[in-house]
DNA sequence: TATGAATGAGAATTCATTCAT
DNA sequence: GATGAATGAATTCTCATTCAT
C-alpha cells in the first residue's frame, strides 16, 4: 500500500478519535450518536465501521489513550526532577496528575467513571512508562520487608484514592474544592507510605 | 383520598421500583427500557410516567434508597455493639459495608459509579442515621485539636477509599480479591485516623 | 336540583370554557390536551366528560360563542347610532368588527380558521341579533328589485371578504397592515353595494 | 453522486409527497400519521426523516406545490387565449381557478385554510408564472393613476375573495352552490376593478 | 477504501377515555 | 355529580447497521 494511502487512513482514524472525544466530553456518551461522530469528523458513516466496532469500542480506546497520556506525562516529568526522597517523588507525581485534571475537567469526567487502574495495568504492555510507575514505587519500598504484592496493593490503593478524591472534589466540589482537599489527601498519603 | 386508593398507589410505585432495580442490576441501565420495567412491574406504560419523569429519575431515587439502606443498617448494627475503642467501631462499620457489598455485588455495581458521598449528605435530612455516622466520627476525634471541617474531610476520604476499593476488588477483582485487600485497607485506615 | 348545585355546575362548565379558550388561543388547538384544560380549570379530569364530548366539542362551542359575541356587539352598537344612510351603517358595522379583531388578535386567529358564516347562520336561532344583521342589510336594499336570495349572497360575500382580509392583514400582515388595507376594503364594499 | 442514486432519491421523495397528499386529503391532516405516509409510500420510516422535518414540513411544501400548480396552470391558460379586454382576461383566470377547484374539491379543502396569498408571493421567486399574474393585473390598470401598491392590494383582495367564496360554496355549500354564487362573485369583481 | 442513502426495530412519551370510589 | 389513578394504543422520532456504488 502506498504510504500516501496509509497516511490518509491514519488521518481519518484520528479525526474520528478527535471528534468522538470532543463529543463524549461535551455532550456525554449517551447523547453522542455515531452519526454525530462521523459528521464532526468529516467522514462517511460507513468509514466509522472500518475502524471501530461500535461506540463503546472507540470509547474504550479513547479512555485508554487519554489516561495513559496523563500517567506517561506525570511519570516522565517526575523522573526528570531527580528527587532524593521517595515521599517527595510520589507526592510530586500525584500532584502532577491532580493539576492535569484541574486543567482538563472534561477529560477527568470522561475517564474516571470508565477507567480502572486494572485496565491500565493490562495496557502497560504498550506503555513502558506505566511499568515505570511500579518501578518507582518499588524502589521507594526497597529497604522494607514488605512482599512485592503488598507494595503493589498499596500503590493501587493510593491511585484509587487519588482518582476518587480528584473526581469528587474537582467535578462535584464535594466535600469541598480540590485545593482544600489536597493537604488532607497528601497528609493521608504520607501516613500510608 | 381513601386509604385504599393510597395503598394501591404505593403498591404500584413499589412494584416499579422493584422491577427497575432488578432490571438495572441484571441487564444494565442502558439495556433496560421503560417498557421492560412496566412489563415486569405488571402495570401500564402510562403508570410509569405518573410516578417518574424518566429512566434516570427512577434510577437516581433507587440509588439513594439503596445506598441509604446499606449505611443505615451498618450504623445501626455498629451502634448496637457498644464499642469501647473508636478504631474498632469505625473498622466494624467499614467491614459491615464491605460484607454487605460482597453479598450483593449487583447492588454495589449499580450504586457505586452513580453515587457520591455528597449526594448522600444531602439526603441526610431524610435519614437521621446518616447524620449519626458523622456523630460517631466526630466523637472519635473528640480529644484532638483538629477543626470540625477537617474531621469531615477525613471521613469523606475514608468513605471514598472504601467505596473505591470495594468496587474494584469485588466487581473487577482488581488488583486482587477483596479478602486480600481488606488487611491493607484496614491497615491504611488505621494509619489515617 | 337545588340552585346551589345548579350554580356550582355552571361554574365548573364556565371555568372549563375559560381555560380551554385561553389554552387554544395561546398554545394552539393541537397542542392543548384535555388534561391541560382540566388542570387550568381546576377541576377533575372526569368532569370534562360530564360537560363535553371531546376537545372539538368544546372548541366548536367556544367558536360559536365568541363569534356570536363579536357580531352581537357590533350590531347592537351599530343600531344604537341610528344611521341615516345604509352605506354608513354597514361600514360602521364592518369597522366595528375589524377594530374588535385588532384588539383581540388571538381570538381572530382562533375563530377565523374554524368558523364559517354558514355555521353562524344556523346559530341565528339562538341569537336574535344575528338575524338583525340580515334585517339591516335587507332594509338597505329595500328599494331595489334584487331578489332576497341575491341580497343575502351579497351580504355573505361582504362578510367573507371582511373576515378574510382581517385575518390576512391583522394576523399575517399580508399584503400589509390592516390600517392600510381598510381604505381599499371600504372602497370595495362601497362599490359592491 | 451517480445519477442513478440521485434519481432514486427523487423517486423516494416523490412517493412520499404523493402518499402524504393522498392521505391528507382523504383522511385529514390530524388523522394521518407518519407511519401511514411511509407505509403508503412504500419506504422505510427513517426515510421520511431524511427528507422532511415532520408532518407539518411536508404539509407546507405540498400546499405550496399544489397551489402554485393551480395558479401556474390558470395563468398559462389565460395567456394563451390572448384576451383583448382586461376584464375578460381576469374573469377567465378566476373562472379557471374555480373550475379547477370544482373538479378537485379535496385539494381545495387541503390548501385553502392553510394557504395565504402572501406565502405564495414569497414562492414567486421559484415560479415565474406567479409574477405574471401581477404583470397581467398591472397591465389592466395601465392607464389609471392608481399607485402600484394599491393595484396589488386590489389583486390581493380579489384573490382572497375568490378563495374564500370557492371554499365556502364548493366545500360547505354555503350560502349556496358555487354555480349560483359565480354570477354574484363575477359581478362583484367587475365592480371592484 | 470510502461513502451515505435506506432501513426498521425499538425507544420514549403522550393522551383520550374509563371507572371505582 | 365529581374525581383522578390507571391504562395501553398510538405516535413520533432515533440510530446502529448494511450495502450498492
PDB file of N, CA, C and O in Angstrom, chain D residues 63-103:
ATOM      1  N   UNK D  63     -48.653  22.077   0.112  1.00  0.00           N
ATOM      2  CA  UNK D  63     -49.576  23.181  -0.125  1.00  0.00           C
ATOM      3  C   UNK D  63     -48.987  24.174  -1.113  1.00  0.00           C
ATOM      4  O   UNK D  63     -49.641  24.632  -2.044  1.00  0.00           O
ATOM      5  N   UNK D  64     -47.715  24.479  -0.911  1.00  0.00           N
ATOM      6  CA  UNK D  64     -47.044  25.409  -1.810  1.00  0.00           C
ATOM      7  C   UNK D  64     -47.017  24.853  -3.225  1.00  0.00           C
ATOM      8  O   UNK D  64     -47.343  25.554  -4.197  1.00  0.00           O
ATOM      9  N   UNK D  65     -46.646  23.608  -3.312  1.00  0.00           N
ATOM     10  CA  UNK D  65     -46.555  22.939  -4.619  1.00  0.00           C
ATOM     11  C   UNK D  65     -47.900  22.955  -5.343  1.00  0.00           C
ATOM     12  O   UNK D  65     -48.001  23.376  -6.496  1.00  0.00           O
ATOM     13  N   UNK D  66     -48.927  22.487  -4.641  1.00  0.00           N
ATOM     14  CA  UNK D  66     -50.229  22.331  -5.271  1.00  0.00           C
ATOM     15  C   UNK D  66     -50.844  23.673  -5.633  1.00  0.00           C
ATOM     16  O   UNK D  66     -51.452  23.814  -6.696  1.00  0.00           O
ATOM     17  N   UNK D  67     -50.720  24.641  -4.740  1.00  0.00           N
ATOM     18  CA  UNK D  67     -51.360  25.918  -5.055  1.00  0.00           C
ATOM     19  C   UNK D  67     -50.613  26.629  -6.185  1.00  0.00           C
ATOM     20  O   UNK D  67     -51.225  27.302  -7.014  1.00  0.00           O
ATOM     21  N   UNK D  68     -49.317  26.453  -6.220  1.00  0.00           N
ATOM     22  CA  UNK D  68     -48.572  27.019  -7.339  1.00  0.00           C
ATOM     23  C   UNK D  68     -49.025  26.379  -8.645  1.00  0.00           C
ATOM     24  O   UNK D  68     -49.185  27.059  -9.657  1.00  0.00           O
ATOM     25  N   UNK D  69     -49.227  25.073  -8.578  1.00  0.00           N
ATOM     26  CA  UNK D  69     -49.662  24.365  -9.772  1.00  0.00           C
ATOM     27  C   UNK D  69     -50.951  24.938 -10.349  1.00  0.00           C
ATOM     28  O   UNK D  69     -51.045  25.199 -11.549  1.00  0.00           O
ATOM     29  N   UNK D  70     -51.942  25.148  -9.479  1.00  0.00           N
ATOM     30  CA  UNK D  70     -53.218  25.710  -9.931  1.00  0.00           C
ATOM     31  C   UNK D  70     -52.994  27.054 -10.599  1.00  0.00           C
ATOM     32  O   UNK D  70     -53.477  27.302 -11.707  1.00  0.00           O
ATOM     33  N   UNK D  71     -52.280  27.906  -9.907  1.00  0.00           N
ATOM     34  CA  UNK D  71     -52.096  29.258 -10.416  1.00  0.00           C
ATOM     35  C   UNK D  71     -51.295  29.275 -11.713  1.00  0.00           C
ATOM     36  O   UNK D  71     -51.616  30.014 -12.640  1.00  0.00           O
ATOM     37  N   UNK D  72     -50.267  28.461 -11.756  1.00  0.00           N
ATOM     38  CA  UNK D  72     -49.443  28.414 -12.963  1.00  0.00           C
ATOM     39  C   UNK D  72     -50.277  27.972 -14.161  1.00  0.00           C
ATOM     40  O   UNK D  72     -50.208  28.560 -15.246  1.00  0.00           O
ATOM     41  N   UNK D  73     -51.072  26.930 -13.929  1.00  0.00           N
ATOM     42  CA  UNK D  73     -51.902  26.430 -15.000  1.00  0.00           C
ATOM     43  C   UNK D  73     -52.909  27.489 -15.441  1.00  0.00           C
ATOM     44  O   UNK D  73     -53.108  27.722 -16.631  1.00  0.00           O
ATOM     45  N   UNK D  74     -53.503  28.158 -14.446  1.00  0.00           N
ATOM     46  CA  UNK D  74     -54.521  29.172 -14.742  1.00  0.00           C
ATOM     47  C   UNK D  74     -53.928  30.321 -15.550  1.00  0.00           C
ATOM     48  O   UNK D  74     -54.515  30.778 -16.529  1.00  0.00           O
ATOM     49  N   UNK D  75     -52.750  30.776 -15.135  1.00  0.00           N
ATOM     50  CA  UNK D  75     -52.186  31.928 -15.841  1.00  0.00           C
ATOM     51  C   UNK D  75     -51.719  31.522 -17.241  1.00  0.00           C
ATOM     52  O   UNK D  75     -51.896  32.286 -18.215  1.00  0.00           O
ATOM     53  N   UNK D  76     -51.177  30.321 -17.357  1.00  0.00           N
ATOM     54  CA  UNK D  76     -50.709  29.861 -18.662  1.00  0.00           C
ATOM     55  C   UNK D  76     -51.881  29.787 -19.644  1.00  0.00           C
ATOM     56  O   UNK D  76     -51.815  30.285 -20.776  1.00  0.00           O
ATOM     57  N   UNK D  77     -52.939  29.164 -19.152  1.00  0.00           N
ATOM     58  CA  UNK D  77     -54.131  29.009 -19.975  1.00  0.00           C
ATOM     59  C   UNK D  77     -54.690  30.379 -20.388  1.00  0.00           C
ATOM     60  O   UNK D  77     -55.062  30.596 -21.544  1.00  0.00           O
ATOM     61  N   UNK D  78     -54.748  31.280 -19.417  1.00  0.00           N
ATOM     62  CA  UNK D  78     -55.300  32.613 -19.681  1.00  0.00           C
ATOM     63  C   UNK D  78     -54.477  33.349 -20.736  1.00  0.00           C
ATOM     64  O   UNK D  78     -55.002  33.962 -21.664  1.00  0.00           O
ATOM     65  N   UNK D  79     -53.166  33.294 -20.561  1.00  0.00           N
ATOM     66  CA  UNK D  79     -52.292  33.986 -21.505  1.00  0.00           C
ATOM     67  C   UNK D  79     -52.432  33.448 -22.924  1.00  0.00           C
ATOM     68  O   UNK D  79     -52.340  34.203 -23.900  1.00  0.00           O
ATOM     69  N   UNK D  80     -52.659  32.160 -23.024  1.00  0.00           N
ATOM     70  CA  UNK D  80     -52.736  31.541 -24.342  1.00  0.00           C
ATOM     71  C   UNK D  80     -53.969  31.997 -25.124  1.00  0.00           C
ATOM     72  O   UNK D  80     -54.049  31.826 -26.328  1.00  0.00           O
ATOM     73  N   UNK D  81     -54.943  32.555 -24.405  1.00  0.00           N
ATOM     74  CA  UNK D  81     -56.198  32.941 -25.074  1.00  0.00           C
ATOM     75  C   UNK D  81     -56.138  34.311 -25.735  1.00  0.00           C
ATOM     76  O   UNK D  81     -57.021  34.666 -26.523  1.00  0.00           O
ATOM     77  N   UNK D  82     -55.150  35.108 -25.361  1.00  0.00           N
ATOM     78  CA  UNK D  82     -54.977  36.417 -25.989  1.00  0.00           C
ATOM     79  C   UNK D  82     -56.219  37.298 -25.912  1.00  0.00           C
ATOM     80  O   UNK D  82     -56.777  37.725 -26.927  1.00  0.00           O
ATOM     81  N   UNK D  83     -56.658  37.551 -24.690  1.00  0.00           N
ATOM     82  CA  UNK D  83     -57.844  38.392 -24.498  1.00  0.00           C
ATOM     83  C   UNK D  83     -57.567  39.841 -24.882  1.00  0.00           C
ATOM     84  O   UNK D  83     -56.470  40.339 -24.694  1.00  0.00           O
ATOM     85  N   UNK D  84     -58.603  40.477 -25.432  1.00  0.00           N
ATOM     86  CA  UNK D  84     -58.459  41.894 -25.746  1.00  0.00           C
ATOM     87  C   UNK D  84     -58.728  42.727 -24.490  1.00  0.00           C
ATOM     88  O   UNK D  84     -57.933  43.576 -24.115  1.00  0.00           O
ATOM     89  N   UNK D  85     -59.870  42.439 -23.836  1.00  0.00           N
ATOM     90  CA  UNK D  85     -60.269  43.265 -22.684  1.00  0.00           C
ATOM     91  C   UNK D  85     -59.721  42.662 -21.380  1.00  0.00           C
ATOM     92  O   UNK D  85     -59.760  41.435 -21.156  1.00  0.00           O
ATOM     93  N   UNK D  86     -59.201  43.538 -20.507  1.00  0.00           N
ATOM     94  CA  UNK D  86     -58.628  43.089 -19.238  1.00  0.00           C
ATOM     95  C   UNK D  86     -59.666  42.369 -18.372  1.00  0.00           C
ATOM     96  O   UNK D  86     -59.386  41.357 -17.744  1.00  0.00           O
ATOM     97  N   UNK D  87     -60.882  42.933 -18.349  1.00  0.00           N
ATOM     98  CA  UNK D  87     -61.949  42.337 -17.544  1.00  0.00           C
ATOM     99  C   UNK D  87     -62.198  40.886 -17.945  1.00  0.00           C
ATOM    100  O   UNK D  87     -62.278  40.004 -17.097  1.00  0.00           O
ATOM    101  N   UNK D  88     -62.284  40.652 -19.226  1.00  0.00           N
ATOM    102  CA  UNK D  88     -62.496  39.283 -19.711  1.00  0.00           C
ATOM    103  C   UNK D  88     -61.348  38.375 -19.288  1.00  0.00           C
ATOM    104  O   UNK D  88     -61.542  37.237 -18.878  1.00  0.00           O
ATOM    105  N   UNK D  89     -60.152  38.919 -19.402  1.00  0.00           N
ATOM    106  CA  UNK D  89     -58.959  38.142 -19.073  1.00  0.00           C
ATOM    107  C   UNK D  89     -58.973  37.733 -17.599  1.00  0.00           C
ATOM    108  O   UNK D  89     -58.793  36.571 -17.254  1.00  0.00           O
ATOM    109  N   UNK D  90     -59.220  38.710 -16.722  1.00  0.00           N
ATOM    110  CA  UNK D  90     -59.211  38.438 -15.290  1.00  0.00           C
ATOM    111  C   UNK D  90     -60.299  37.429 -14.923  1.00  0.00           C
ATOM    112  O   UNK D  90     -60.052  36.479 -14.173  1.00  0.00           O
ATOM    113  N   UNK D  91     -61.485  37.629 -15.464  1.00  0.00           N
ATOM    114  CA  UNK D  91     -62.582  36.730 -15.116  1.00  0.00           C
ATOM    115  C   UNK D  91     -62.329  35.319 -15.636  1.00  0.00           C
ATOM    116  O   UNK D  91     -62.692  34.344 -14.989  1.00  0.00           O
ATOM    117  N   UNK D  92     -61.692  35.220 -16.783  1.00  0.00           N
ATOM    118  CA  UNK D  92     -61.348  33.892 -17.287  1.00  0.00           C
ATOM    119  C   UNK D  92     -60.383  33.205 -16.334  1.00  0.00           C
ATOM    120  O   UNK D  92     -60.527  32.023 -15.987  1.00  0.00           O
ATOM    121  N   UNK D  93     -59.418  33.989 -15.887  1.00  0.00           N
ATOM    122  CA  UNK D  93     -58.414  33.487 -14.944  1.00  0.00           C
ATOM    123  C   UNK D  93     -59.079  32.983 -13.657  1.00  0.00           C
ATOM    124  O   UNK D  93     -58.823  31.867 -13.197  1.00  0.00           O
ATOM    125  N   UNK D  94     -59.946  33.816 -13.109  1.00  0.00           N
ATOM    126  CA  UNK D  94     -60.655  33.449 -11.883  1.00  0.00           C
ATOM    127  C   UNK D  94     -61.527  32.208 -12.124  1.00  0.00           C
ATOM    128  O   UNK D  94     -61.541  31.282 -11.311  1.00  0.00           O
ATOM    129  N   UNK D  95     -62.211  32.218 -13.244  1.00  0.00           N
ATOM    130  CA  UNK D  95     -63.092  31.092 -13.542  1.00  0.00           C
ATOM    131  C   UNK D  95     -62.306  29.802 -13.678  1.00  0.00           C
ATOM    132  O   UNK D  95     -62.748  28.741 -13.241  1.00  0.00           O
ATOM    133  N   UNK D  96     -61.135  29.911 -14.287  1.00  0.00           N
ATOM    134  CA  UNK D  96     -60.300  28.720 -14.445  1.00  0.00           C
ATOM    135  C   UNK D  96     -59.970  28.112 -13.091  1.00  0.00           C
ATOM    136  O   UNK D  96     -60.054  26.903 -12.877  1.00  0.00           O
ATOM    137  N   UNK D  97     -59.609  28.976 -12.161  1.00  0.00           N
ATOM    138  CA  UNK D  97     -59.269  28.523 -10.808  1.00  0.00           C
ATOM    139  C   UNK D  97     -60.475  27.855 -10.153  1.00  0.00           C
ATOM    140  O   UNK D  97     -60.373  26.764  -9.589  1.00  0.00           O
ATOM    141  N   UNK D  98     -61.612  28.500 -10.259  1.00  0.00           N
ATOM    142  CA  UNK D  98     -62.808  27.941  -9.638  1.00  0.00           C
ATOM    143  C   UNK D  98     -63.166  26.583 -10.237  1.00  0.00           C
ATOM    144  O   UNK D  98     -63.481  25.636  -9.514  1.00  0.00           O
ATOM    145  N   UNK D  99     -63.095  26.488 -11.563  1.00  0.00           N
ATOM    146  CA  UNK D  99     -63.420  25.216 -12.209  1.00  0.00           C
ATOM    147  C   UNK D  99     -62.440  24.124 -11.772  1.00  0.00           C
ATOM    148  O   UNK D  99     -62.811  22.964 -11.593  1.00  0.00           O
ATOM    149  N   UNK D 100     -61.188  24.528 -11.621  1.00  0.00           N
ATOM    150  CA  UNK D 100     -60.169  23.589 -11.147  1.00  0.00           C
ATOM    151  C   UNK D 100     -60.557  23.052  -9.770  1.00  0.00           C
ATOM    152  O   UNK D 100     -60.527  21.854  -9.519  1.00  0.00           O
ATOM    153  N   UNK D 101     -60.919  23.966  -8.878  1.00  0.00           N
ATOM    154  CA  UNK D 101     -61.299  23.575  -7.523  1.00  0.00           C
ATOM    155  C   UNK D 101     -62.557  22.699  -7.517  1.00  0.00           C
ATOM    156  O   UNK D 101     -62.686  21.789  -6.708  1.00  0.00           O
ATOM    157  N   UNK D 102     -63.487  23.028  -8.428  1.00  0.00           N
ATOM    158  CA  UNK D 102     -64.711  22.218  -8.510  1.00  0.00           C
ATOM    159  C   UNK D 102     -64.381  20.771  -8.820  1.00  0.00           C
ATOM    160  O   UNK D 102     -64.999  19.845  -8.293  1.00  0.00           O
ATOM    161  N   UNK D 103     -63.389  20.619  -9.689  1.00  0.00           N
ATOM    162  CA  UNK D 103     -63.008  19.251 -10.085  1.00  0.00           C
ATOM    163  C   UNK D 103     -62.174  18.574  -9.010  1.00  0.00           C
ATOM    164  O   UNK D 103     -62.117  17.356  -8.927  1.00  0.00           O
TER     165      UNK D 103
END
